[in-house]
Amino acid sequence: MFTQLFKLPHLTILHVLIYKSLPTGSENHIDNELLLEMEKLLSTNHTIKEFLFESFGLSFNSLINSLLTGVERNDTIELFSLSSDYTHTKSLQIEELLKNNQTLQAVK
């Protein structure tokens, strides 16, 4: 997983692109502890200014939710972009992200 990227000391721009087809239900293979660790690392990394995440052909709904929560809690990210075929992102999640993160200057 890419959680090690969040630990880089001078990381300011992170673009994660995942294009891979996996069988339905594969998200069950992502350990909850790993998701919580990634969420925490993203929310506490104070060097990231730009975070872009693209994912197509995956059904990792819990991963997207963890990313949104991590960005919502991060107070240094200025640009966040999410491109995915994940159709369950609720507008309420995006509204909460925009309401709770005062440093975001752009969201795509």
XYZ file of N, CA and C in Angstrom:
324
model
N 0.839 -1.192 0.000
C 0.000 0.000 0.000
C 0.874 1.241 0.000
N 0.295 2.345 -0.230
C 1.069 3.578 -0.375
C 1.162 4.394 0.912
N 0.920 3.790 2.064
C 0.996 4.539 3.325
C 2.403 5.040 3.606
N 3.408 4.349 3.103
C 4.787 4.788 3.320
C 5.034 6.145 2.671
N 4.321 6.464 1.610
C 4.489 7.762 0.949
C 4.146 8.914 1.881
N 3.165 8.709 2.744
C 2.740 9.774 3.660
C 3.792 10.073 4.721
N 4.753 9.189 4.869
C 5.787 9.357 5.889
C 7.030 10.079 5.360
N 7.083 10.372 4.072
C 8.232 11.085 3.515
C 8.292 12.481 4.120
N 9.449 12.905 4.619
C 9.531 14.151 5.384
C 9.315 15.433 4.578
N 9.580 15.421 3.295
C 9.459 16.644 2.503
C 8.396 16.522 1.406
N 7.448 15.653 1.607
C 6.398 15.420 0.629
C 5.439 16.609 0.591
N 5.330 17.272 -0.555
C 4.392 18.388 -0.671
C 3.309 18.120 -1.715
N 3.614 17.310 -2.712
C 2.642 16.987 -3.752
C 2.572 15.470 -3.881
N 1.372 14.935 -3.776
C 1.184 13.491 -3.889
C 0.055 13.218 -4.872
N 0.385 12.523 -5.949
C -0.597 12.089 -6.925
C -0.588 10.569 -6.922
N -1.725 9.977 -6.606
C -1.862 8.529 -6.577
C -2.839 8.132 -7.670
N -2.379 7.325 -8.606
C -3.193 6.865 -9.720
C -3.261 5.347 -9.670
N -4.466 4.814 -9.572
C -4.647 3.365 -9.512
C -5.654 2.972 -10.593
N -5.183 2.193 -11.538
C -6.042 1.712 -12.613
C -5.881 0.210 -12.699
N -6.790 -0.495 -12.105
C -6.683 -1.938 -12.099
C -8.057 -2.527 -11.844
N -8.361 -3.574 -12.545
C -9.633 -4.254 -12.322
C -9.447 -5.355 -11.286
N -10.301 -5.334 -10.309
C -10.296 -6.358 -9.275
C -11.705 -6.916 -9.147
N -11.826 -8.144 -8.710
C -13.159 -8.721 -8.552
C -13.994 -7.957 -7.533
N -15.294 -7.961 -7.717
C -16.196 -7.328 -6.762
C -15.972 -7.933 -5.386
N -15.969 -7.095 -4.378
C -15.750 -7.558 -3.020
C -14.288 -7.556 -2.612
N -13.401 -7.138 -3.500
C -11.979 -7.136 -3.187
C -11.631 -6.151 -2.095
N -12.482 -5.163 -1.883
C -12.165 -4.188 -0.851
C -12.094 -4.841 0.525
N -12.688 -6.013 0.649
C -12.610 -6.725 1.925
C -11.182 -7.136 2.258
N -10.287 -7.075 1.281
C -8.899 -7.450 1.505
C -8.076 -6.295 2.060
N -8.654 -5.102 2.149
C -7.956 -3.985 2.769
C -8.248 -4.039 4.260
N -7.206 -4.216 5.015
C -7.325 -4.326 6.460
C -7.794 -2.998 7.045
N -8.752 -3.049 7.967
C -9.265 -1.833 8.602
C -8.173 -1.058 9.312
N -7.230 -1.768 9.919
C -6.120 -1.093 10.593
C -5.289 -0.292 9.588
N -5.101 -0.848 8.403
C -4.357 -0.149 7.359
C -5.107 1.107 6.913
N -6.410 1.005 6.777
C -7.216 2.168 6.395
C -7.138 3.256 7.462
N -7.222 2.868 8.720
C -7.130 3.839 9.810
C -5.744 4.481 9.868
N -4.714 3.675 9.616
C -3.353 4.221 9.600
C -3.197 5.241 8.475
N -3.716 4.905 7.285
C -3.615 5.812 6.151
C -4.386 7.107 6.422
N -5.567 6.977 6.983
C -6.382 8.140 7.327
C -5.639 9.043 8.318
N -5.040 8.436 9.327
C -4.300 9.198 10.334
C -3.075 9.869 9.724
N -2.322 9.122 8.907
C -1.126 9.692 8.284
C -1.486 10.867 7.374
N -2.563 10.731 6.629
C -2.988 11.811 5.747
C -3.454 13.019 6.545
N -4.164 12.781 7.619
C -4.694 13.904 8.400
C -3.609 14.629 9.195
N -2.524 13.944 9.507
C -1.488 14.564 10.334
C -0.244 14.984 9.558
N -0.189 14.690 8.259
C 0.974 15.088 7.466
C 0.863 16.581 7.197
N 1.811 17.350 7.724
C 1.735 18.797 7.619
C 2.610 19.371 6.523
N 3.077 18.508 5.611
C 3.857 19.021 4.480
C 3.087 18.930 3.172
N 2.081 18.071 3.103
C 1.322 17.897 1.857
C 0.488 19.145 1.578
N 0.657 19.703 0.395
C -0.121 20.857 -0.044
C -1.123 20.460 -1.134
N -0.771 19.435 -1.894
C -1.607 19.026 -3.021
C -1.734 17.505 -3.009
N -2.969 17.028 -3.088
C -3.219 15.591 -3.089
C -4.220 15.268 -4.180
N -3.798 14.453 -5.126
C -4.649 14.018 -6.221
C -4.771 12.503 -6.138
N -5.987 12.008 -6.200
C -6.218 10.569 -6.161
C -7.135 10.187 -7.305
N -6.657 9.271 -8.162
C -7.469 8.745 -9.257
C -7.535 7.238 -9.128
N -8.735 6.725 -9.238
C -8.941 5.284 -9.111
C -10.080 4.867 -10.019
N -9.783 3.976 -10.939
C -10.829 3.464 -11.827
C -10.700 1.957 -11.927
N -11.825 1.285 -11.951
C -11.833 -0.157 -12.020
C -11.698 -0.824 -10.662
N -11.780 -0.040 -9.602
C -11.671 -0.589 -8.258
C -12.979 -0.393 -7.506
N -13.191 -1.217 -6.537
C -14.396 -1.074 -5.708
C -14.002 -0.816 -4.259
N -12.966 0.001 -4.058
C -12.462 0.268 -2.718
C -13.192 1.443 -2.080
N -14.466 1.256 -1.786
C -15.273 2.317 -1.196
C -14.707 2.779 0.138
N -14.244 1.840 0.955
C -13.707 2.192 2.267
C -12.423 2.999 2.131
N -11.640 2.743 1.087
C -10.425 3.513 0.839
C -10.774 4.962 0.523
N -11.749 5.177 -0.332
C -12.177 6.538 -0.686
C -12.689 7.261 0.557
N -13.470 6.587 1.375
C -13.984 7.202 2.597
C -12.854 7.602 3.535
N -11.835 6.760 3.657
C -10.689 7.083 4.510
C -9.919 8.271 3.964
N -9.760 8.340 2.644
C -9.084 9.482 2.033
C -9.843 10.773 2.317
N -11.145 10.750 2.135
C -11.957 11.946 2.381
C -11.857 12.390 3.834
N -11.891 11.440 4.752
C -11.780 11.778 6.171
C -10.406 12.350 6.491
N -9.362 11.755 5.931
C -8.013 12.253 6.163
C -7.814 13.657 5.645
N -8.318 13.934 4.450
C -8.196 15.280 3.872
C -9.016 16.278 4.682
N -10.185 15.857 5.120
C -11.038 16.740 5.919
C -10.327 17.197 7.186
N -9.543 16.321 7.778
C -8.866 16.630 9.040
C -7.502 17.292 8.850
N -6.984 17.319 7.635
C -5.667 17.895 7.376
C -5.788 19.404 7.250
N -4.908 20.130 7.915
C -5.013 21.587 7.888
C -3.961 22.258 7.008
N -3.316 21.483 6.129
C -2.339 22.084 5.219
C -2.635 21.841 3.749
N -3.499 20.885 3.430
C -3.802 20.596 2.023
C -4.594 21.752 1.431
N -4.077 22.276 0.315
C -4.726 23.393 -0.364
C -5.469 22.948 -1.614
N -5.038 21.835 -2.212
C -5.682 21.322 -3.420
C -5.952 19.839 -3.231
N -7.198 19.451 -3.425
C -7.573 18.046 -3.349
C -8.380 17.699 -4.583
N -7.977 16.629 -5.257
C -8.683 16.173 -6.441
C -8.977 14.694 -6.301
N -10.221 14.323 -6.532
C -10.648 12.927 -6.457
C -11.349 12.568 -7.746
N -10.773 11.629 -8.475
C -11.392 11.114 -9.694
C -11.560 9.621 -9.507
N -12.792 9.156 -9.630
C -13.044 7.749 -9.374
C -14.369 7.349 -9.985
N -14.491 6.062 -10.236
C -15.791 5.563 -10.646
C -16.589 5.119 -9.420
N -16.115 5.524 -8.259
C -16.807 5.280 -7.000
C -18.028 6.184 -6.962
N -19.199 5.605 -7.065
C -20.425 6.390 -7.196
C -21.120 6.668 -5.866
N -20.561 6.192 -4.782
C -21.242 6.347 -3.497
C -20.747 7.539 -2.688
N -19.893 8.367 -3.287
C -19.452 9.564 -2.582
C -20.655 10.476 -2.455
N -21.085 10.666 -1.244
C -22.274 11.475 -1.014
C -21.903 12.945 -1.010
N -22.791 13.776 -1.500
C -22.532 15.208 -1.495
C -22.341 15.705 -0.062
N -22.957 15.020 0.896
C -22.780 15.392 2.307
C -21.325 15.249 2.725
N -20.639 14.181 2.252
C -19.222 13.997 2.559
C -18.401 15.157 2.010
N -18.693 15.567 0.796
C -17.965 16.669 0.171
C -18.283 17.976 0.901
N -19.540 18.185 1.267
C -19.921 19.385 2.018
C -19.183 19.449 3.356
N -19.102 18.319 4.052
C -18.385 18.266 5.328
C -16.901 18.568 5.116
N -16.342 18.022 4.054
C -14.941 18.274 3.730
C -14.703 19.762 3.549
N -15.547 20.406 2.787
C -15.388 21.840 2.524
C -15.650 22.677 3.771
N -16.587 22.255 4.583
C -16.922 22.996 5.800
C -15.824 22.887 6.852
N -15.253 21.692 6.985
C -14.310 21.435 8.061
C -12.857 21.735 7.729
N -12.522 21.802 6.454
C -11.144 22.069 6.074
C -11.062 23.489 5.523
N -10.540 24.378 6.311
C -10.496 25.806 5.948
C -9.316 26.164 5.054
N -8.379 25.251 4.844
C -7.205 25.570 4.028
C -7.380 25.191 2.571
N -8.397 24.406 2.251
C -8.605 24.013 0.854
C -8.929 25.232 0.007
N -8.178 25.363 -1.079
C -8.426 26.444 -2.017
C -9.081 25.919 -3.290
N -8.911 24.626 -3.547
C -9.511 24.029 -4.729
C -9.853 22.567 -4.455
N -11.014 22.155 -4.925
C -11.455 20.766 -4.843
C -12.012 20.407 -6.199
N -11.537 19.291 -6.735
C -12.040 18.812 -8.024
C -12.700 17.471 -7.833
